[in-house]
Short mmCIF file of C-alpha atoms and ligand atoms in Angstrom, two decimals:
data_model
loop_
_atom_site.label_atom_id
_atom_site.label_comp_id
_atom_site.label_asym_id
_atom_site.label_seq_id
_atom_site.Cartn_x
_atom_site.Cartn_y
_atom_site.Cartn_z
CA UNK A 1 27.84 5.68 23.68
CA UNK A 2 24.60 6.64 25.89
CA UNK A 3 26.43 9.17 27.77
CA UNK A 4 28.06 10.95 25.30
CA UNK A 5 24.90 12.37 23.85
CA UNK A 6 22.93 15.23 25.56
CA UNK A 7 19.17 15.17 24.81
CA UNK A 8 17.40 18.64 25.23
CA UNK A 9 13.82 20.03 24.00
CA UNK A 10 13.94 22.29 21.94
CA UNK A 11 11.02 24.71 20.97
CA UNK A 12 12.05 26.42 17.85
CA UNK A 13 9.08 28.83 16.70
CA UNK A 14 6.00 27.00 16.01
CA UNK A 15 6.61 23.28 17.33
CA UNK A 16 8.44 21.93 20.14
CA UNK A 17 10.16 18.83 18.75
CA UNK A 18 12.98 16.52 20.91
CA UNK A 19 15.98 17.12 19.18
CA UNK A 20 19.45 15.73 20.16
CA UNK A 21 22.26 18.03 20.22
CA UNK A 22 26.04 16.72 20.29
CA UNK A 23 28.39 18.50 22.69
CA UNK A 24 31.51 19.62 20.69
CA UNK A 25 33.42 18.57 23.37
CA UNK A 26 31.99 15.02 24.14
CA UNK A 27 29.76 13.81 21.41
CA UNK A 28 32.95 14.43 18.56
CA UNK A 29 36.36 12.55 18.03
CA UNK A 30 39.11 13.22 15.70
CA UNK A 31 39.59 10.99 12.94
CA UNK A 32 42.40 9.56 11.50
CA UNK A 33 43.36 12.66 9.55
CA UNK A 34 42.77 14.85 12.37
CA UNK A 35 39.20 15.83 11.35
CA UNK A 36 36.15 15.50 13.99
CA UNK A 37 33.92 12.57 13.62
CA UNK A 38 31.34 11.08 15.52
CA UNK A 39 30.52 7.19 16.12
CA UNK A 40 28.77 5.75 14.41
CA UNK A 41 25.30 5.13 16.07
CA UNK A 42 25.98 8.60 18.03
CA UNK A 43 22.86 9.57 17.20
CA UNK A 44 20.66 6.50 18.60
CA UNK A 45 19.83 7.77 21.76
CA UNK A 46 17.21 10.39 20.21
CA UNK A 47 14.28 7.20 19.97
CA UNK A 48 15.74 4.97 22.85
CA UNK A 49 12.38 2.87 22.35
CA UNK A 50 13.18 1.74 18.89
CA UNK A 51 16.59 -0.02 17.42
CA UNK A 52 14.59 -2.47 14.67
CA UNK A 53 15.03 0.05 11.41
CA UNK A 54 18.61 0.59 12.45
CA UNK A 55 20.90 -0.50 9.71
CA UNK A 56 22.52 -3.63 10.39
CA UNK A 57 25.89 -3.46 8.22
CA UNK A 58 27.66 -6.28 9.33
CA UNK A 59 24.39 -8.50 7.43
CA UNK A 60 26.52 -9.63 3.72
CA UNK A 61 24.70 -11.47 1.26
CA UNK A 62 25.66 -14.93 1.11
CA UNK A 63 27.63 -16.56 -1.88
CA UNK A 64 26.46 -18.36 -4.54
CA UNK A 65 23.80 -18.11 -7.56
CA UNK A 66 20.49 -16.19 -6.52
CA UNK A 67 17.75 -18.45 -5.57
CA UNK A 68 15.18 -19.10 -8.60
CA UNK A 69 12.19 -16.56 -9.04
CA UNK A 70 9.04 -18.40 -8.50
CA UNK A 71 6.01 -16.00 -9.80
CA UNK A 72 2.93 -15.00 -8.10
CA UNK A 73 0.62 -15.20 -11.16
CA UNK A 74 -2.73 -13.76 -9.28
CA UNK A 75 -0.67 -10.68 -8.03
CA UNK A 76 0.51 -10.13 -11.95
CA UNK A 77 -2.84 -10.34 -13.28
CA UNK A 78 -4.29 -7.88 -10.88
CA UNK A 79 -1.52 -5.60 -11.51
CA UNK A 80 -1.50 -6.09 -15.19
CA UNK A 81 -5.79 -5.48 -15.38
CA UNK A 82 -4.98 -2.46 -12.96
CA UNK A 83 -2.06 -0.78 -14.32
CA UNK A 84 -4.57 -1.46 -18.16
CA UNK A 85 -7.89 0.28 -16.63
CA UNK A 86 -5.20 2.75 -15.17
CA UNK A 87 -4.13 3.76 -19.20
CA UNK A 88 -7.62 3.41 -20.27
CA UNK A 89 -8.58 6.10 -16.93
CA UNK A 90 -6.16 8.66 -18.93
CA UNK A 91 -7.97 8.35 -22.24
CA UNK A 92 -11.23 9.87 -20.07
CA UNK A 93 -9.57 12.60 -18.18
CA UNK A 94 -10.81 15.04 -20.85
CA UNK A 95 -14.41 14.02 -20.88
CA UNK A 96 -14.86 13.73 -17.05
CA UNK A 97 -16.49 16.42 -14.52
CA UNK A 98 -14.32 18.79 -12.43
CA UNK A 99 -15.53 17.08 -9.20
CA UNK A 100 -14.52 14.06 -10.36
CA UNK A 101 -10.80 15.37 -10.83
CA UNK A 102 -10.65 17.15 -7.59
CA UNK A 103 -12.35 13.91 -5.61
CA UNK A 104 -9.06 11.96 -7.40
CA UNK A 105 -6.81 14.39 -6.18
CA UNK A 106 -7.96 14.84 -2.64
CA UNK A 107 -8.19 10.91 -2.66
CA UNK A 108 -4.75 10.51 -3.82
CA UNK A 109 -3.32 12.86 -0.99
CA UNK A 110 -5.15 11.26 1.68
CA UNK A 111 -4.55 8.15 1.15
CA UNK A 112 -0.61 8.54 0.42
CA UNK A 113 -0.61 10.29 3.88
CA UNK A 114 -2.34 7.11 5.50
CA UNK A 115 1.46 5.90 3.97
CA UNK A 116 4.09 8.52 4.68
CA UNK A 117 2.29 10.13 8.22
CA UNK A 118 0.81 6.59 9.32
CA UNK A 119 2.64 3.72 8.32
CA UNK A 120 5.99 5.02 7.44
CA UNK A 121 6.74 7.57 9.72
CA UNK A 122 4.54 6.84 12.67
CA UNK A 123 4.14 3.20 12.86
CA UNK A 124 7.39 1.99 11.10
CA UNK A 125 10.01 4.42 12.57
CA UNK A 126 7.80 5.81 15.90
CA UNK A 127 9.42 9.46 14.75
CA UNK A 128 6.53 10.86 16.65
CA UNK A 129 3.21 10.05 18.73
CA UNK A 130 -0.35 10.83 17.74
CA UNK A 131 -3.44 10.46 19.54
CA UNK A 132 -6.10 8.19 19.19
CA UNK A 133 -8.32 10.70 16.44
CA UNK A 134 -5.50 11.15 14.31
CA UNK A 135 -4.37 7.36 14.51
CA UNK A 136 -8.12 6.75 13.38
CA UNK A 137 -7.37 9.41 10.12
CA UNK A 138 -4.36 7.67 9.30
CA UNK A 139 -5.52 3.94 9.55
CA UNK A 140 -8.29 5.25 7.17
CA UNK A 141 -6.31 6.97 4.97
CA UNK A 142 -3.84 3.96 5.17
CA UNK A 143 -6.90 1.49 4.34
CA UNK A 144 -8.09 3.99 1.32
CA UNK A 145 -4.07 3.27 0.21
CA UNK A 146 -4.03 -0.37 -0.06
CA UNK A 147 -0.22 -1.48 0.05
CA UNK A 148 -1.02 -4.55 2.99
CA UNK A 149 -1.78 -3.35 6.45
CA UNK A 150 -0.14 -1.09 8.76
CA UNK A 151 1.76 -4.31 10.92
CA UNK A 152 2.98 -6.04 7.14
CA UNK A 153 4.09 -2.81 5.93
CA UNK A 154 5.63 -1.94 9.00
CA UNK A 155 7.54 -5.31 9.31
CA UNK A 156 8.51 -5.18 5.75
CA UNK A 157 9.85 -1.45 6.13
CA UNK A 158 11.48 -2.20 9.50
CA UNK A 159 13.62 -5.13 7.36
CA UNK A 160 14.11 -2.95 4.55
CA UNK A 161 16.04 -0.18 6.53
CA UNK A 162 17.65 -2.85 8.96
CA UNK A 163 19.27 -4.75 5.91
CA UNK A 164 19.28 -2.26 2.77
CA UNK A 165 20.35 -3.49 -0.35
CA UNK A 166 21.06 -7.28 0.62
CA UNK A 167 18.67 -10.09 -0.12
CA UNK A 168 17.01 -9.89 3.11
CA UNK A 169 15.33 -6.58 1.64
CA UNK A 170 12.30 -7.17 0.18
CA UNK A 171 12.97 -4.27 -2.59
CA UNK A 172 16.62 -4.90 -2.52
CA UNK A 173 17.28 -2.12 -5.53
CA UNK A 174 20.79 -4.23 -6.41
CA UNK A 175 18.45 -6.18 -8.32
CA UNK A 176 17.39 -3.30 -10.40
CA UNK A 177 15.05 -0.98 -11.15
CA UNK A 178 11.65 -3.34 -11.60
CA UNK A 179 12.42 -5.42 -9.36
CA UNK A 180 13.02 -2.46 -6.29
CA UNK A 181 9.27 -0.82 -7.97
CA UNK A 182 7.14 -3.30 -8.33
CA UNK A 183 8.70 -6.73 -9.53
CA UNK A 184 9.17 -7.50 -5.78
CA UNK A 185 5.58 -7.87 -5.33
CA UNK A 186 5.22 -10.49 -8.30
CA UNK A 187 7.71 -12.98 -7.14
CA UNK A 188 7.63 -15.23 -3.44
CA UNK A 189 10.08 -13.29 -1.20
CA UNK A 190 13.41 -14.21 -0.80
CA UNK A 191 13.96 -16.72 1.75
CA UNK A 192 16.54 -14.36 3.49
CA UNK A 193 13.82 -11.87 3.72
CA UNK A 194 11.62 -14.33 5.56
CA UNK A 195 14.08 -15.43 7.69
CA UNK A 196 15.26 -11.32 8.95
CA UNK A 197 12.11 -10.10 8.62
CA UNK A 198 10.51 -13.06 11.24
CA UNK A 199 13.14 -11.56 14.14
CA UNK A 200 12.39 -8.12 13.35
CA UNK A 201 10.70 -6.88 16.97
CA UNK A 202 7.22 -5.96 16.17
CA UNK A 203 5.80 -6.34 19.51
CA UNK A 204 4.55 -2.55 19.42
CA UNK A 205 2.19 -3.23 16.64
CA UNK A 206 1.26 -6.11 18.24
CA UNK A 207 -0.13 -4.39 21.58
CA UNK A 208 -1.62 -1.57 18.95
CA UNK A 209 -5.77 -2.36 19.44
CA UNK A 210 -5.88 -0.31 16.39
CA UNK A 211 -3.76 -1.63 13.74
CA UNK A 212 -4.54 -5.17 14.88
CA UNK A 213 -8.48 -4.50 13.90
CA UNK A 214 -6.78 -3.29 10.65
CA UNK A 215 -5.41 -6.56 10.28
CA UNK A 216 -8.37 -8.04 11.02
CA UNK A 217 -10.45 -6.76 8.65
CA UNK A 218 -8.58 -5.72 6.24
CA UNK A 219 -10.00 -7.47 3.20
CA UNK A 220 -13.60 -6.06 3.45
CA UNK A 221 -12.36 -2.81 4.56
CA UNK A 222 -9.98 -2.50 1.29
CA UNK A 223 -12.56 -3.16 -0.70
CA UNK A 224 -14.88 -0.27 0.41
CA UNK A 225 -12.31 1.92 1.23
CA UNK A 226 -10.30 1.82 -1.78
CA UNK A 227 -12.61 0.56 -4.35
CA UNK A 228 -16.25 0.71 -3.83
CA UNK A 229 -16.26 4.32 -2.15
CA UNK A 230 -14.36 6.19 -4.14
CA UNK A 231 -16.44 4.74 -7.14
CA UNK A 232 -20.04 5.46 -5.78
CA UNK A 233 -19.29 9.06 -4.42
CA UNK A 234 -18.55 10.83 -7.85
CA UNK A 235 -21.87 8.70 -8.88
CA UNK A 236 -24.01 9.49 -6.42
CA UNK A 237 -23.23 13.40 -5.38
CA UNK A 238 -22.51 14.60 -8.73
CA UNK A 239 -23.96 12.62 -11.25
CA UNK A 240 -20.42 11.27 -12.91
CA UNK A 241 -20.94 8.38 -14.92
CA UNK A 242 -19.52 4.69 -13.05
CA UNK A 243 -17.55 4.38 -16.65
CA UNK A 244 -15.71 7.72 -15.55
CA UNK A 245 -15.84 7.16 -11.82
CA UNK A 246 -14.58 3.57 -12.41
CA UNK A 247 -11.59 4.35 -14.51
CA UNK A 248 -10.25 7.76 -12.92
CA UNK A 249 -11.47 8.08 -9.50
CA UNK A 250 -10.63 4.69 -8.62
CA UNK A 251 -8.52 2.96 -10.99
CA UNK A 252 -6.33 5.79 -12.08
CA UNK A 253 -6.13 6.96 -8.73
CA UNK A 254 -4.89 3.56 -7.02
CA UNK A 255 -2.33 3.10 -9.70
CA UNK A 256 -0.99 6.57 -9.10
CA UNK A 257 -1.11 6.15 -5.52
CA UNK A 258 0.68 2.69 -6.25
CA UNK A 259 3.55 3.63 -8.49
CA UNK A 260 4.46 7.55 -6.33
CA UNK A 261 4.73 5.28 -3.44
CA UNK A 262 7.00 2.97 -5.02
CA UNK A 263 9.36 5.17 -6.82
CA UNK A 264 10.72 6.06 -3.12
CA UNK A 265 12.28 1.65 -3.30
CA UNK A 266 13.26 2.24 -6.89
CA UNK A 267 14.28 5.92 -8.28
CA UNK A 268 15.07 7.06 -4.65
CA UNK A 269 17.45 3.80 -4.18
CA UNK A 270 19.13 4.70 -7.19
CA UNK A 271 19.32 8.40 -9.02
CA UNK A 272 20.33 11.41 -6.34
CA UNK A 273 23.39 12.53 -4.56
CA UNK A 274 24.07 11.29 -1.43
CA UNK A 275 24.92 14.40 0.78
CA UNK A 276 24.61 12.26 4.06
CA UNK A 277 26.21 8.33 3.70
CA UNK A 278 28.10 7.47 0.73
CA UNK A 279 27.82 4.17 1.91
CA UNK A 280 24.63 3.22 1.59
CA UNK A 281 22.57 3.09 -1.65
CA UNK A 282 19.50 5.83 -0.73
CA UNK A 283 19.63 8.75 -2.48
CA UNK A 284 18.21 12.79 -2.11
CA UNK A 285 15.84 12.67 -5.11
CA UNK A 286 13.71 15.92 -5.34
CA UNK A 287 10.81 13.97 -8.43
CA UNK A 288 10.28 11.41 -5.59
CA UNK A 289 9.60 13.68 -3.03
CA UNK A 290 7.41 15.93 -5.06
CA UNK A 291 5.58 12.49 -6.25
CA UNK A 292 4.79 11.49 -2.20
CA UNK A 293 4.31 14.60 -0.67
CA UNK A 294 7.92 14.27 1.36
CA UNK A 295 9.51 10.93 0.75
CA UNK A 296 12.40 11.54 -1.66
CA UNK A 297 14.78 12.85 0.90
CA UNK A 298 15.89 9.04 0.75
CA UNK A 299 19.73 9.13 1.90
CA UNK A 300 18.57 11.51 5.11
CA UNK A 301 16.24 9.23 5.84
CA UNK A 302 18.24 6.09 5.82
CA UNK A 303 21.42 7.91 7.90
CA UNK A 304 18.51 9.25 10.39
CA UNK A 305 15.10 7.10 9.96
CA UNK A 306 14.08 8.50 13.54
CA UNK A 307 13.47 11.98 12.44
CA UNK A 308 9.62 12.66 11.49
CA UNK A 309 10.49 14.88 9.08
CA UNK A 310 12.42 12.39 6.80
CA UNK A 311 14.47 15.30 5.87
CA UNK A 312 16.70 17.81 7.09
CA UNK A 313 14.41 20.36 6.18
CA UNK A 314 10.81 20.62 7.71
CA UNK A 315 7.95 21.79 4.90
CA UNK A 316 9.94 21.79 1.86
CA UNK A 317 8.73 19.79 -0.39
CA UNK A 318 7.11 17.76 2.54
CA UNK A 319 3.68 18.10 2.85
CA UNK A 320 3.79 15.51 4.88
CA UNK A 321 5.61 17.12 7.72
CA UNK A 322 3.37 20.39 7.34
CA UNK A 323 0.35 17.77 8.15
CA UNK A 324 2.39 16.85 11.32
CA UNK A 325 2.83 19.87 12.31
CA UNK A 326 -0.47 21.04 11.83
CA UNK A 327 -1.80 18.03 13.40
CA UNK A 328 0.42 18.91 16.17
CA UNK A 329 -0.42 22.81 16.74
CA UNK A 330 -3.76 21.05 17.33
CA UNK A 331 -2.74 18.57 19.70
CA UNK A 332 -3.12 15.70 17.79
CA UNK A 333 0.54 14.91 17.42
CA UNK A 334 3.36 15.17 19.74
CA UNK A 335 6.98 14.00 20.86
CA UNK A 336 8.18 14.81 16.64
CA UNK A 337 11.51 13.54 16.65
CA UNK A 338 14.36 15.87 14.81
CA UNK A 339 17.91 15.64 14.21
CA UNK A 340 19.81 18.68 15.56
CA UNK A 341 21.79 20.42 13.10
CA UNK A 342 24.92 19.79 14.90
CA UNK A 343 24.47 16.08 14.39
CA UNK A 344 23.43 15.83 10.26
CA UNK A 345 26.23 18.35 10.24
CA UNK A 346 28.80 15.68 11.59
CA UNK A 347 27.30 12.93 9.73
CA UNK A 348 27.84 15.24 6.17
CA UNK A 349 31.54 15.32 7.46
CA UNK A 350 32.48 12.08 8.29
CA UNK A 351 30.53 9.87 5.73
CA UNK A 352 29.00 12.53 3.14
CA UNK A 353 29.52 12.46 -0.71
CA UNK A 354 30.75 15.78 -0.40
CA UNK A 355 27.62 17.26 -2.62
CA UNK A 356 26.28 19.09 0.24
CA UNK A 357 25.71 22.66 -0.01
CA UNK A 358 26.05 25.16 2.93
CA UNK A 359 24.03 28.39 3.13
ZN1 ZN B 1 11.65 4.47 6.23
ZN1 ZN B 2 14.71 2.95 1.33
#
C-alpha cells in the first residue's frame, strides 16, 4: 500500500511535525456497505524505519490449559517490603518538611518522563528523534525510574503492542486485572512471551552506545539513582530526617512511580471507550493519563503507536508531549511523528466503537 499514502511536513503553529495525510481519492475505499474505509496498515508508511510494535493479529493463543505459574519469590518480597514502607511513607506525609514533598514530586515527574518521553515513546516506538543531551536526560530520568533498562523495556513493550492480549504479552490483561499491573512481574514469563519476544528486531537498541552503557551498569546506577540519591538530598540540603527521607522521598515515591506506570497494562487495558479499534482491548482512560502525565490515551495509541503524542490531541492531559515540544522549540527533539486528522478520522469510521465525539 506504499503508494497510496502521501507523506507531507506539516508546520502547524509552533512545531513542525511529519504527519501523513490520506488523499480522498487514493488513500480511501468503499466498504461493503458503500462507506469509505481505508486498509488496514494504511497508515504504516508514516515511520518506514520501524514495523516491530505493529500489531500482529493473525498471532491466536494456542489451545489447551494455561501453563502452570511458577513464582519469583525474591521479586514478591521486594515488592511486598516496598509496597509496606510505601503505606508506612503515607503515615509521615503530615510530619515531613515542604522540601521534602516538592523533591518527591519533582522526582516522581522526572523519572516517569525517563518512561513515557524515553523509553516508551522514543526508544520503544521511535515516534520522534532527540539529540544526544536530551537522550542523556531521559536515560537519567529512566535510571531514577527503575522498571529494567531502556533495551528490556523496549523489547518487552515492542512484544506487548505486536501481540496484545495473547500469551505472548507479557501483561496480557485477559488474565485480569493483577496479573496485567503487577502480578506479571511475580511469576517466570510465559514461554510464548519468550519465544515472540526473542524475534522481536531490536537491532536499533543494540547499535544505541547509550542505552547499551545503561545496560551495562544498570545495577549500581539504580541503586544511586533511585535509592541512595533521592534519600541523601532531602538529608543533606535541608535537614529532613533519613526516617522521613527514607519512607516518602524514596519509598513512597518509587511505589507511586511503580503503580501510575502500571495502571496504563491494567486500568487502560480494561475500563474506557474505545473511540478508535473496537477490536482490540486498549482503552481511552482519562485517571491513567492524568496518573502518567499522557499515557491513558491507550486505544489511540495501540491503532497508531507511531505518533509521539500517544494521543490525538497534543498537550491535553499530556505533559509529556508539552516536554517534547518544548524540548523541540529548543532543538533538542525533532522528526515528532503525528497522525493527520484525515487518517484517525478514517480509522474512527471503519473500526471505531462509535463513542467518538466531533466538535
Ligand atoms: Zn506503547
Ligand atoms: Zn497497552
Amino acid at each position: 500500500m506504499l503508494n497510496q499514502n502521501h507523506l507531507s511536513q506539516q508546520i502547524p503553529g509552533y512545531c513542525a511535525t511529519t504527519s501523513l495525510t490520506v488523499p480522498r481519492s487514493c488513500g480511501q475505499q468503499r466498504g461493503q456497505g458503500g462507506e469509505e474505509t481505508m486498509p488496514l496498515d494504511s497508515e504504516q508508511d508514516i515511520r518506514p524505519e520501524m514495523k516491530e510494535d505493529i500489531h500482529d493479529p493473525s498471532y491466536q493463543d494456542a489451545k489447551g490449559p494455561p501453563p502452570k505459574l511458577e513464582y519469583v519469590w525474591r521479586n514478591i518480597i521486594l515488592m511486598v517490603l516496598l509496597h509496606l514502607g510505601a503505606l508506612y511513607g503515607t503515615t509521615l506525609l503530615l510530619s515531613c518538611k515542604l522540601y521534602t514533598l516538592l523533591w518527591g514530586i519533582v522526582y516522581f515527574s522526572i523519572s516517569i518522563l525517563g518512561i513515557t518521553a524515553g523509553a516508551h515513546r522514543l526508544w520503544s516506538h521511535r515516534t520522534y528523534k532527540a539529540r544526544l543531551p536530551l537522550k542523556i536526560f531521559l536515560i537519567i530520568a529512566n535510571t531514577m525510574a527503575f522498571q529494567n533498562d531502556v533495551y528490556e523495556w523496549a523489547r518487552d513493550h515492542r512484544t506487548h503492542h505486536k501481540f496484545s492480549d495473547t500469551h505472548a504479552d507479557p501483561h496480557n490483561s485477559h488474565r485480569g486485572f493483577f496479573f496485567s499491573h503487577v502480578g506479571w512481574l511475580l511469576v517466570r514469563k510465559h514461554p510464548a512471551v519468550k519465544e515472540k519476544g526473542s524475534l522481536v528486531n531490536m537491532s536499533d537498541l543494540k547499535a544505541e552506545k547509550l542505552v547499551m552503557f545503561q545496560r551495562r551498569y544498570y545495577k549500581p546506577a539504580v541503586l544511586m539513582m533511585c535509592f541512595i540519591l533521592p534519600t541523601l538530598v532531602p538529608c543533606h540540603f535541608w535537614g529532613e530526617t533519613f526516617q522521613h527521607s527514607l519512607y516518602i522521598a524514596t519509598l513512597l515515591r518509587y511505589a507511586v512511580v511503580l503503580n501510575a506506570t502500571w495502571l496504563v497494562n491494567s486500568a487502560a487495558h480494561l475500563y474506557g471507550y474505545r473511540p478508535y479499534d473496537k477490536n482490540i482491548n486498549p482503552r481511552e482512560q482519562v485517571l491513567v493519563s492524568l496518573a502518567t502525565l499522557g499515557e491513558g490515551f491507550h486505544n489511540y495509541h495501540h491503532a497508531f503507536p507511531y505518533d509521539y503524542s500517544a494521543s490525538e490531541y497534543r498537550w491535553h492531559i499530556n505533559f509529556t508531549t508539552f516536554f517534547i515540544d518544548c524540548m523541540a522549540a529548543i532543538g533538542l527533539a525533532y522528526d515528532r511523528k503525528k497522525v493527520s486528522k484525515a487518517s484517525i478520522l478514517a480509522r474512527i469510521k471503519r473500526t471505531g466503537d462509535g463513542s467518538y465525539k466531533t466538535g
